[in-house]
XYZ file of C-alpha atoms in Angstrom:
269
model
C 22.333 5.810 36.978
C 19.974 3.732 34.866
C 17.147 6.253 35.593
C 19.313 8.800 32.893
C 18.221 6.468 30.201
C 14.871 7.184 30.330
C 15.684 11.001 30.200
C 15.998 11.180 26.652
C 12.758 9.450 25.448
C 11.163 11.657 28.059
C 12.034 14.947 26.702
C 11.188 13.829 23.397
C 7.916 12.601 24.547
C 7.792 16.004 26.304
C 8.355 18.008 23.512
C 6.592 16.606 20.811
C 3.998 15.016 22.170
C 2.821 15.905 25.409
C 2.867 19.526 25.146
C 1.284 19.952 21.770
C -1.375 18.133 23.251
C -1.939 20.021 26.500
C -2.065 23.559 24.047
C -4.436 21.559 21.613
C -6.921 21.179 24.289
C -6.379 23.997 26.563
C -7.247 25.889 23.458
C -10.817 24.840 22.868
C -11.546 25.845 26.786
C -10.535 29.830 25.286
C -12.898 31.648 23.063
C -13.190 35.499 22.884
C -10.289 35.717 24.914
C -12.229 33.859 28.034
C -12.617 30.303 29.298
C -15.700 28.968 27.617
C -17.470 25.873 27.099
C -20.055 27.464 24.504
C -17.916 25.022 21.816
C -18.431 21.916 23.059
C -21.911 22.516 24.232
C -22.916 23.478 20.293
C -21.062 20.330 18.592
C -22.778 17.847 21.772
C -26.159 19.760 20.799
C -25.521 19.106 16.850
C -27.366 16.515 15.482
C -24.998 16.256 12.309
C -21.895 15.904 14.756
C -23.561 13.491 16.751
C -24.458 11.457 13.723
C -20.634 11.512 12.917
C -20.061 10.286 16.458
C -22.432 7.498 16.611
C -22.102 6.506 12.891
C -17.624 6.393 14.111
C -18.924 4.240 17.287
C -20.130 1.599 15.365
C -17.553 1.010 12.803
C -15.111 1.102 15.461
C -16.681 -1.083 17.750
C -18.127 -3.463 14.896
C -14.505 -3.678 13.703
C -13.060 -4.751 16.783
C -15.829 -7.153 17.511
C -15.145 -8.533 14.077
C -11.332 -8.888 14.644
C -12.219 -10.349 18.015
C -14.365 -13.496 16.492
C -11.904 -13.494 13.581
C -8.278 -13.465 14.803
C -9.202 -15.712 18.091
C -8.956 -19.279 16.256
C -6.398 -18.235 13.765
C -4.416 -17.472 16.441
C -4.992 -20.112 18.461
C -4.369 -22.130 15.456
C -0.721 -20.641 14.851
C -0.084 -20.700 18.185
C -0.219 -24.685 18.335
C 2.552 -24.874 15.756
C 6.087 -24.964 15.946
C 9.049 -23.828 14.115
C 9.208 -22.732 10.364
C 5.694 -23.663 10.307
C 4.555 -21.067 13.031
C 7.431 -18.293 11.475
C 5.484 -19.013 8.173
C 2.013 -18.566 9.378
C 3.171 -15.326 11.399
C 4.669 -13.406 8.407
C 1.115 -14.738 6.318
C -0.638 -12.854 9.180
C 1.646 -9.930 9.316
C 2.175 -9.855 6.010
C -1.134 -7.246 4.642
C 0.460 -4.453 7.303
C 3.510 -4.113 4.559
C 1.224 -2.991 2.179
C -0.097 0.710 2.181
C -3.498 1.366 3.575
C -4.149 3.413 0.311
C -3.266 0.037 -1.987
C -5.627 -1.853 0.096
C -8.617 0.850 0.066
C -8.429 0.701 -3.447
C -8.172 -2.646 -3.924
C -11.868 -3.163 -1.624
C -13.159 -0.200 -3.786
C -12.305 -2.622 -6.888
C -13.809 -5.576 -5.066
C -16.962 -4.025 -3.319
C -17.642 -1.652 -6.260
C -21.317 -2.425 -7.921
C -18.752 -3.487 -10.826
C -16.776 -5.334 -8.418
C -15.510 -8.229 -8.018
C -17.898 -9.533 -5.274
C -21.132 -8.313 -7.275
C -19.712 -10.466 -10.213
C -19.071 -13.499 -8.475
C -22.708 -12.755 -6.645
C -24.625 -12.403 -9.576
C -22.559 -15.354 -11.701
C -24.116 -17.720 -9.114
C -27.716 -16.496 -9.059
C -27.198 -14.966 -5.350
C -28.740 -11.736 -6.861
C -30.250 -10.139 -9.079
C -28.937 -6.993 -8.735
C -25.642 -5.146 -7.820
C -25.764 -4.658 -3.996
C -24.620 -1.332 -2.832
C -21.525 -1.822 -0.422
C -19.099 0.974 -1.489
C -19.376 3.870 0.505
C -21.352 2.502 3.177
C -20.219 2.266 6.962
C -19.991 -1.752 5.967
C -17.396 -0.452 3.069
C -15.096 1.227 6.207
C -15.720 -1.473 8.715
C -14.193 -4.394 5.819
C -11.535 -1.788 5.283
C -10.641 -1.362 8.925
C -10.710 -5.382 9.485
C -8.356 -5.992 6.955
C -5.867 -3.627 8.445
C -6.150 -3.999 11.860
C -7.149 -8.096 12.516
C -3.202 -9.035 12.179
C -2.483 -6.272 15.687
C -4.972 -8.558 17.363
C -4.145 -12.099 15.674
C -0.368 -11.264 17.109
C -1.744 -10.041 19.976
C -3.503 -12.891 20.961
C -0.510 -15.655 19.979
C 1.779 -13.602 21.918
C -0.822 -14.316 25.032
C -1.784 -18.255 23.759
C 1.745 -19.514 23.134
C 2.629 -18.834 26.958
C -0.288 -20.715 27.973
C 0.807 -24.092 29.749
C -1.254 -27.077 28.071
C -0.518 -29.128 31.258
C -3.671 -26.490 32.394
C -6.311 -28.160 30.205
C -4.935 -31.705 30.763
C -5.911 -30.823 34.148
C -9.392 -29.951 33.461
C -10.121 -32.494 31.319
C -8.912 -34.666 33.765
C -11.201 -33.433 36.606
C -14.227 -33.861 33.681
C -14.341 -30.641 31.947
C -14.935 -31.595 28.122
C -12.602 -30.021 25.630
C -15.222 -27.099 24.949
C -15.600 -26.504 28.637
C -11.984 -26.960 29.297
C -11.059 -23.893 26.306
C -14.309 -22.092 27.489
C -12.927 -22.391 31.203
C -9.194 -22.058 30.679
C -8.715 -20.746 27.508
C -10.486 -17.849 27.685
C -10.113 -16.146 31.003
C -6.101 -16.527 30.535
C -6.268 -14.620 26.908
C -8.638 -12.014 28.376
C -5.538 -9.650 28.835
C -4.668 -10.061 25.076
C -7.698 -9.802 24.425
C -7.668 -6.150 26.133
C -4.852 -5.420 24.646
C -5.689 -6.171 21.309
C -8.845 -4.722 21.220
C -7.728 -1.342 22.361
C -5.263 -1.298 19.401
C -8.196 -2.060 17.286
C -10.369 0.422 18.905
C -8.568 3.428 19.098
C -6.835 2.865 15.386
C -10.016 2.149 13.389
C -11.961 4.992 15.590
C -8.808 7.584 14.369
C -8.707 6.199 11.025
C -8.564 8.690 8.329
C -7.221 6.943 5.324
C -9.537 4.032 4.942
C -12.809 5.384 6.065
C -12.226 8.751 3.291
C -11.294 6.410 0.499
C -14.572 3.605 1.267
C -16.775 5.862 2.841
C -17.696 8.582 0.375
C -19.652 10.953 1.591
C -20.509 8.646 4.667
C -18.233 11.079 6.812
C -16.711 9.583 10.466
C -15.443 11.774 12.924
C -11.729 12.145 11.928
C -12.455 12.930 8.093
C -15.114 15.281 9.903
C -11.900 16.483 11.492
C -10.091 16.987 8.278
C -12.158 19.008 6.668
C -12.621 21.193 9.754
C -9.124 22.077 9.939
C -7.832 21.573 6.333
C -11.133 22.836 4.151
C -12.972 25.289 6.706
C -9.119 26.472 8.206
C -11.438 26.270 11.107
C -8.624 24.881 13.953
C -10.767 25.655 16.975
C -13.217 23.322 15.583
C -10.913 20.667 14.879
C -8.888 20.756 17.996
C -12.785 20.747 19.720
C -12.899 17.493 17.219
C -9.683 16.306 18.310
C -10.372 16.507 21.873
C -13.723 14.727 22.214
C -11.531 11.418 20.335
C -9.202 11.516 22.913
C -11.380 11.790 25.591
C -13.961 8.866 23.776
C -10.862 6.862 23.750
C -9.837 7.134 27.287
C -13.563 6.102 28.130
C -14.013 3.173 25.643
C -10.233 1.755 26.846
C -11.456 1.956 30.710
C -14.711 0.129 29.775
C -13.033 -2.708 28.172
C -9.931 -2.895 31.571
C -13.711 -2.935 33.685
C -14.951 -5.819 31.294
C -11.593 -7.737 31.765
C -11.591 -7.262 35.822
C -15.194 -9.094 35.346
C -14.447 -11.739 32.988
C -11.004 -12.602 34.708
C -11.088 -11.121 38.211
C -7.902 -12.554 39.255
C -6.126 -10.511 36.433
């Protein structure tokens, strides 16, 4: 009887996900009426596409890198506190995904601008002599993308470090681990599934990202304003759902990569 509950998320699932997705890529296998893989074989064989892939790549992964070394001691931080203090420090950290991801581009384009606020301060203080060029650069994006996706992996992670029994590194300290061996050791391997977690969420939203990268990037195209102007500009939908196809597939591969990294750095799971 319980089994009917799931029926009706299913069929929506179903319906508006799963089978729009199955047409969008059975479509690019059809060209001329025929199956055909002439379309994949000319955007893998573009050196412009490819650019757009590898330039994506980066961002992404630098991004969740970045979140990684970022949101690990703030979270471990919040998750050693109690009460209103922790409920305070969770809302601070949750608190930039109220704001629109438009707001925020626009507020980095005012702060990373050669008029900015960072070339200001830079050049107040004798850092430089000249206004660096930040805006519209990959770096642009990847600051963008940080600030919107390291509170998914600081919650992430405090979800993971709060369950964490600290009887565990009482018990390697007390079999002569220092405290740096003990959080290497113990720490670590335990938040590895967070970890995963978090940086798939990272991932897969900063390598989709459409809002951000347009806005910071400039002409610096990635692949899903690549996809954009495909579909919207061009009216060119085989392309895009080509486009749309080789993300999804890019995604499944990066996601396995990082469950085959987590079997290695914490084989017991």
């Amino acid at each position: 009887m319980r089994m009917l509950l799931f029926i009706p998320g299913l069929l929506f699932l179903t319906v508006f996900m799963l089978i729009p997705l199955v047409l969008t890529i059975s479509s690019t296998f059809v060209e001329n009426g025929s199956f055909s893989l002439d379309g994949y074989f000319r955007f893998l064989g573009d050196a412009y596409f490819l650019e757009i892939l590898w330039t994506t790549l980066f961002v992404a992964l630098l991004t969740t890198f970045c979140c990684v070394i970022l949101a690990f001691p703030a979270a471990y931080y919040i998750s050693k506190l109690k009460g209103g203090k922790k409920a305070i420090m969770l809302m601070l950290a949750i608190f930039p995904l109220l704001v629109s991801p438009v707001v925020r581009s626009f507020s980095w384009m005012i702060i990373l601008g050669r008029n900015g606020l960072l070339n200001e301060f830079l050049m107040a203080t004798g850092l430089i002599n000249e206004p660096l060029s930040i805006l519209y650069t990959p770096a642009a994006v990847a600051i963008g993308l940080i600030h919107l996706f390291l509170p998914l992996m600081i919650v992430t992670l405090v979800g993971v470090m709060e369950n964490i029994d600290a009887d565990l590194f009482l018990a390697a300290e007390s079999l002569g681990a220092s405290k740096a061996k003990a959080f290497l050791k113990v720490m670590v391997p335990l938040c590895v599934p967070g970890l995963v977690i978090g940086s798939t969420l990272v991932f897969v939203g900063s390598f989709t990202a459409y809002t951000t990268p347009a806005l910071l990037g400039g002409q610096q195209r990635v692949i899903s304003t690549f996809l954009y102007q495909n579909a919207i500009t061009l009216n060119d939908w085989h392309a895009a759902a080509m486009i749309a196809t080789i993300m999804i597939v890019i995604t499944f591969v990066v996601t396995g990569l990082f469950q085959k990294i987590a079997a290695i750095l914490n084989p017991r799971g």
